[in-house]
Each structure stands twice: as structure tokens, then as C-alpha cells.
Short mmCIF file of C-alpha atoms in Angstrom, two decimals:
data_model
loop_
_atom_site.label_atom_id
_atom_site.label_comp_id
_atom_site.label_asym_id
_atom_site.label_seq_id
_atom_site.Cartn_x
_atom_site.Cartn_y
_atom_site.Cartn_z
CA ASP A 1 -2.30 -11.02 54.50
CA ALA A 2 -3.70 -11.60 51.01
CA GLY A 3 -2.16 -8.42 49.68
CA VAL A 4 -4.01 -5.57 48.03
CA ILE A 5 -7.28 -6.84 46.63
CA GLN A 6 -9.02 -5.19 43.73
CA SER A 7 -12.36 -5.98 42.17
CA PRO A 8 -13.49 -6.59 39.59
CA ARG A 9 -10.48 -7.88 37.63
CA HIS A 10 -12.17 -7.08 34.34
CA GLU A 11 -15.02 -4.72 33.54
CA VAL A 12 -16.66 -4.12 30.20
CA THR A 13 -19.28 -1.45 30.13
CA GLU A 14 -21.12 0.76 27.69
CA MET A 15 -20.36 4.42 27.30
CA GLY A 16 -22.39 6.49 29.70
CA GLN A 17 -22.67 3.86 32.37
CA GLU A 18 -21.36 4.26 35.90
CA VAL A 19 -18.35 2.17 36.83
CA THR A 20 -17.16 1.48 40.36
CA LEU A 21 -13.77 -0.03 41.06
CA ARG A 22 -12.98 -1.37 44.51
CA CYS A 23 -9.83 -1.76 46.54
CA LYS A 24 -8.97 -3.35 49.86
CA PRO A 25 -5.51 -2.27 51.02
CA ILE A 26 -3.19 -4.32 53.18
CA SER A 27 -4.25 -4.16 56.80
CA GLY A 28 -2.23 -1.59 58.73
CA HIS A 29 -1.14 0.38 55.69
CA ASN A 30 -1.98 4.06 56.01
CA SER A 31 -1.39 5.23 52.45
CA LEU A 32 -3.46 4.27 49.42
CA PHE A 33 -2.91 5.19 45.80
CA TRP A 34 -5.05 4.84 42.67
CA TYR A 35 -3.13 4.66 39.38
CA ARG A 36 -4.20 4.39 35.76
CA GLN A 37 -2.04 2.65 33.18
CA THR A 38 -2.35 3.11 29.43
CA MET A 39 -0.02 2.32 26.57
CA MET A 40 0.25 5.98 25.67
CA ARG A 41 0.83 7.50 29.10
CA GLY A 42 2.15 4.65 31.24
CA LEU A 43 1.33 4.77 34.95
CA GLU A 44 -0.38 7.94 36.19
CA LEU A 45 -1.23 8.73 39.78
CA LEU A 46 -4.91 9.61 40.06
CA ILE A 47 -5.32 10.15 43.79
CA TYR A 48 -3.45 9.60 47.05
CA PHE A 49 -5.07 8.97 50.43
CA ASN A 50 -3.28 9.12 53.75
CA ASN A 51 -5.12 7.87 56.83
CA ASN A 52 -8.31 7.76 54.72
CA VAL A 53 -8.03 11.44 53.82
CA PRO A 54 -7.54 12.48 50.17
CA ILE A 55 -4.25 14.35 50.09
CA ASP A 56 -3.77 14.90 46.39
CA ASP A 57 -6.42 14.37 43.73
CA SER A 58 -4.77 16.54 41.09
CA GLY A 59 -4.32 13.51 38.86
CA MET A 60 -8.04 12.82 38.61
CA PRO A 61 -8.80 13.54 34.95
CA GLU A 62 -12.07 15.38 35.38
CA ASP A 63 -15.25 15.63 37.39
CA ARG A 64 -16.47 12.32 36.02
CA PHE A 65 -13.94 10.65 38.31
CA SER A 66 -14.39 10.46 42.06
CA ALA A 67 -12.73 8.42 44.79
CA LYS A 68 -13.62 7.70 48.37
CA MET A 69 -12.04 5.96 51.30
CA PRO A 70 -14.72 5.59 53.95
CA ASN A 71 -12.47 3.54 56.23
CA ALA A 72 -8.97 2.14 56.43
CA SER A 73 -9.88 -1.10 54.70
CA PHE A 74 -11.82 0.04 51.65
CA SER A 75 -11.63 2.51 48.80
CA THR A 76 -13.62 3.06 45.63
CA LEU A 77 -12.92 4.80 42.35
CA LYS A 78 -16.03 5.77 40.45
CA ILE A 79 -16.41 6.96 36.88
CA GLN A 80 -19.75 8.48 35.96
CA PRO A 81 -20.49 8.68 33.09
CA SER A 82 -17.83 6.45 31.58
CA GLU A 83 -16.31 7.17 28.15
CA PRO A 84 -14.26 4.99 25.77
CA ARG A 85 -11.12 7.03 26.54
CA ASP A 86 -11.37 5.82 30.14
CA SER A 87 -10.42 2.33 28.97
CA ALA A 88 -7.25 1.40 30.85
CA VAL A 89 -5.93 -0.74 33.66
CA TYR A 90 -6.57 0.81 37.05
CA PHE A 91 -4.27 -0.15 39.90
CA CYS A 92 -4.64 0.36 43.60
CA ALA A 93 -1.53 0.32 45.79
CA SER A 94 -0.94 0.70 49.50
CA THR A 95 2.09 1.45 51.65
CA LEU A 96 2.79 1.24 55.34
CA GLU A 97 4.06 4.80 55.31
CA TRP A 98 4.45 7.23 52.42
CA ASN A 99 8.14 6.45 52.01
CA THR A 100 8.04 2.66 52.16
CA GLU A 101 7.64 -0.08 49.61
CA ALA A 102 4.39 -0.04 47.65
CA PHE A 103 2.20 -3.11 47.24
CA PHE A 104 0.00 -3.21 44.18
CA GLY A 105 -3.26 -4.96 43.53
CA GLN A 106 -3.72 -7.06 40.42
CA GLY A 107 -5.48 -4.22 38.67
CA THR A 108 -8.88 -3.79 37.04
CA ARG A 109 -8.90 -3.84 33.25
CA LEU A 110 -11.69 -1.47 32.20
CA THR A 111 -13.07 -1.44 28.69
CA VAL A 112 -15.69 1.14 27.80
CA VAL A 113 -17.41 0.47 24.48
CA LYS B 1 13.54 14.80 27.91
CA ASN B 2 11.96 12.57 30.54
CA GLU B 3 13.21 12.99 34.07
CA VAL B 4 13.57 9.22 34.40
CA GLU B 5 15.07 7.35 31.49
CA GLN B 6 15.39 3.59 31.20
CA SER B 7 17.55 1.59 28.85
CA PRO B 8 17.22 -0.53 26.94
CA GLN B 9 13.54 -0.29 25.99
CA ASN B 10 13.54 -3.91 24.91
CA LEU B 11 15.92 -6.72 25.74
CA THR B 12 15.92 -10.30 24.54
CA ALA B 13 18.43 -12.75 25.99
CA GLN B 14 19.05 -16.46 26.33
CA GLU B 15 18.36 -18.33 29.51
CA GLY B 16 21.31 -18.14 31.87
CA GLU B 17 22.59 -14.79 30.69
CA PHE B 18 23.44 -11.95 33.08
CA ILE B 19 20.97 -9.11 32.56
CA THR B 20 21.45 -5.42 33.27
CA ILE B 21 18.72 -2.79 33.03
CA ASN B 22 19.63 0.85 33.54
CA CYS B 23 17.78 3.80 34.98
CA SER B 24 19.01 7.38 34.86
CA TYR B 25 17.28 10.34 36.44
CA SER B 26 17.84 14.07 36.32
CA VAL B 27 16.33 15.23 39.63
CA GLY B 28 17.45 14.86 43.22
CA ILE B 29 15.73 11.91 44.78
CA SER B 30 15.10 10.44 48.18
CA ALA B 31 14.46 6.92 46.91
CA LEU B 32 14.27 4.85 43.76
CA HIS B 33 11.93 1.95 43.19
CA TRP B 34 12.28 -1.03 40.89
CA LEU B 35 9.09 -2.87 40.00
CA GLN B 36 8.21 -5.84 37.85
CA GLN B 37 5.09 -6.16 35.72
CA HIS B 38 4.32 -9.61 34.38
CA PRO B 39 2.43 -10.28 31.15
CA GLY B 40 -0.68 -10.92 33.23
CA GLY B 41 -0.50 -7.29 34.31
CA GLY B 42 0.21 -7.49 38.04
CA ILE B 43 2.86 -5.14 39.44
CA VAL B 44 5.30 -6.30 42.10
CA SER B 45 7.69 -4.08 43.98
CA LEU B 46 11.21 -5.50 43.79
CA PHE B 47 13.36 -2.95 45.57
CA MET B 48 13.26 0.46 47.13
CA LEU B 49 16.71 1.92 47.65
CA SER B 50 18.31 5.24 48.40
CA SER B 51 21.97 4.23 48.46
CA GLY B 52 24.31 1.34 47.81
CA LYS B 53 23.10 -2.05 46.80
CA LYS B 54 20.30 -4.48 47.63
CA LYS B 55 20.07 -8.16 46.76
CA HIS B 56 17.12 -10.52 46.71
CA GLY B 57 17.71 -13.97 45.30
CA ARG B 58 19.01 -13.55 41.75
CA LEU B 59 18.11 -9.87 41.63
CA ILE B 60 20.53 -7.10 42.53
CA ALA B 61 19.80 -3.38 42.49
CA THR B 62 22.44 -0.70 42.77
CA ILE B 63 22.26 3.05 42.91
CA ASN B 64 24.86 5.80 42.51
CA ILE B 65 23.41 8.97 43.90
CA GLN B 66 26.22 11.19 42.60
CA GLU B 67 25.84 9.90 39.06
CA LYS B 68 22.02 9.78 39.31
CA HIS B 69 21.99 6.24 38.02
CA SER B 70 20.61 2.91 39.12
CA SER B 71 20.92 -0.57 37.68
CA LEU B 72 18.91 -3.74 38.07
CA HIS B 73 20.81 -6.97 37.49
CA ILE B 74 19.46 -10.47 37.06
CA THR B 75 21.90 -13.35 37.42
CA ALA B 76 21.29 -16.74 35.80
CA SER B 77 18.24 -15.41 33.97
CA HIS B 78 15.26 -17.69 33.44
CA PRO B 79 12.23 -17.50 31.13
CA ARG B 80 10.04 -16.73 34.14
CA ASP B 81 11.99 -13.47 34.52
CA SER B 82 10.33 -12.28 31.31
CA ALA B 83 8.42 -9.17 32.28
CA VAL B 84 8.48 -5.39 32.07
CA TYR B 85 10.83 -3.83 34.61
CA ILE B 86 10.01 -0.29 35.69
CA CYS B 87 12.04 2.18 37.71
CA ALA B 88 10.38 5.05 39.51
CA ALA B 89 12.05 7.92 41.33
CA LEU B 90 10.74 9.71 44.41
CA PRO B 91 11.96 13.31 44.07
CA LEU B 92 13.32 15.19 47.05
CA GLY B 93 10.56 17.12 48.73
CA SER B 94 7.85 14.82 47.45
CA ASN B 95 6.07 12.46 49.81
CA TYR B 96 4.45 10.27 47.23
CA GLN B 97 4.51 11.56 43.65
CA LEU B 98 6.77 9.10 41.82
CA ILE B 99 8.30 9.88 38.44
CA TRP B 100 7.98 6.74 36.35
CA GLY B 101 10.32 5.34 33.76
CA ALA B 102 8.82 3.94 30.58
CA GLY B 103 9.81 0.38 31.43
CA THR B 104 12.12 -2.20 29.90
CA LYS B 105 10.52 -5.22 28.29
CA LEU B 106 12.67 -8.27 28.98
CA ILE B 107 12.25 -11.58 27.17
CA ILE B 108 14.33 -14.55 28.24
CA LYS B 109 14.36 -17.36 25.70
CA PRO B 110 14.84 -20.96 26.85
#
């Protein structure tokens, strides 16, 4: 397996534009996490899916953020409209079960100008 | 006070030295993770442990549940070990919400 795959690796966009980040978890993993990493706040959990169902989205900053997992092999994180304070590295991670080792994607570095 | 504290924040050592990074936590946990983040940004899970000791190559992780303390050791350190090492605790009763340490930035000089 190629591991967790995220795209794009880098995204530069203008304030107000819609941004969509994509994640393909490891096949067979039933838990998927979206994290945001900034210098100020470190790693923050945005949303957790289990068996494609959003279990906890309390970390999603505001209504501008939304995440979907239409099937076991694909998830998206969308920001609309984007703002400069959204600039961060966004990681997707998947686990076989909730209490097993997490595998992270390479991250998407988002810059909103 | 953070619930997960790492020390030191920064560590610079010479190639070949034995490295120890510490992680203390104040809550009851079911597991503790050690992860590595390279300068390129990718995050790799090194260990997940709930008791005792685990070893993988030159890396050793230990945990003392009673003392609420874990250590990550690197033997015969090498410049390619230079990275940020992060510990994260899974509190009792939580299925997924990790409490993250701030990370230890390790630089190994040749």
C-alpha cells in the first residue's frame, strides 16, 4: 500500500477562494482524521470519521470548514471562503481501528494570501 | 500547565551520541504515541505503547505508567535522525482525541 495519500502537497490561493484538500486513506483502515498544524497551536484535530461517518467535528474552526467522506477510500476537507488565518499544514491520518497506530499523509501546505 | 510535557524542547548532539527525549503527562492514559516529523514536514508514527518497552532498530521507547512518564531513546545517533519528535497521549475514556506534546527538535551534527 502506498500509505495515506494527500493532494495537493502545496496550495496557494487568494483570500475568499474555495479550497479543497483531498485524502486517500490506507485501504482497510476504518478511522480517518484531519489535523491542522500551525507554529502557534501545534497539531489540532479538526474532525474524526469512523466507518465513513463523522464522529466528532468539534475541532472544525467554523462554518467555513466542512469535511466529507463519501466512501472508505476518499475524504475531502473544504474551506469556503478561505482566509489568511487558515494558512497551515493540513494532515490526514488513518488507523485500522481507533486504538491502533496512526499513519499520516505527507500533508498539504496551504497558504492563503 | 500542559497535560503533556516534553523535554528538552531543543537538543543538539554529535553523531554517535545516545539520545533521550522525555515525555511526562498528568492524566490517566490508555496509550502513548511517539511520532517523528522530518524537516520536509511528513509525520511518521514510531511507537504506540501502553506498558513496558518497545524497540525498533536504534529506537527504544519506554513507559512507566505509575510515574506517568515515557522516554524515547536513540542509540548511535546519526544526522538523519534530525527531526522533531512528538509524544501524544490517549486519555482513558477517549477513543481518539490525543493530547499532543509540543515536540522536541533534535539536531544531530556529523
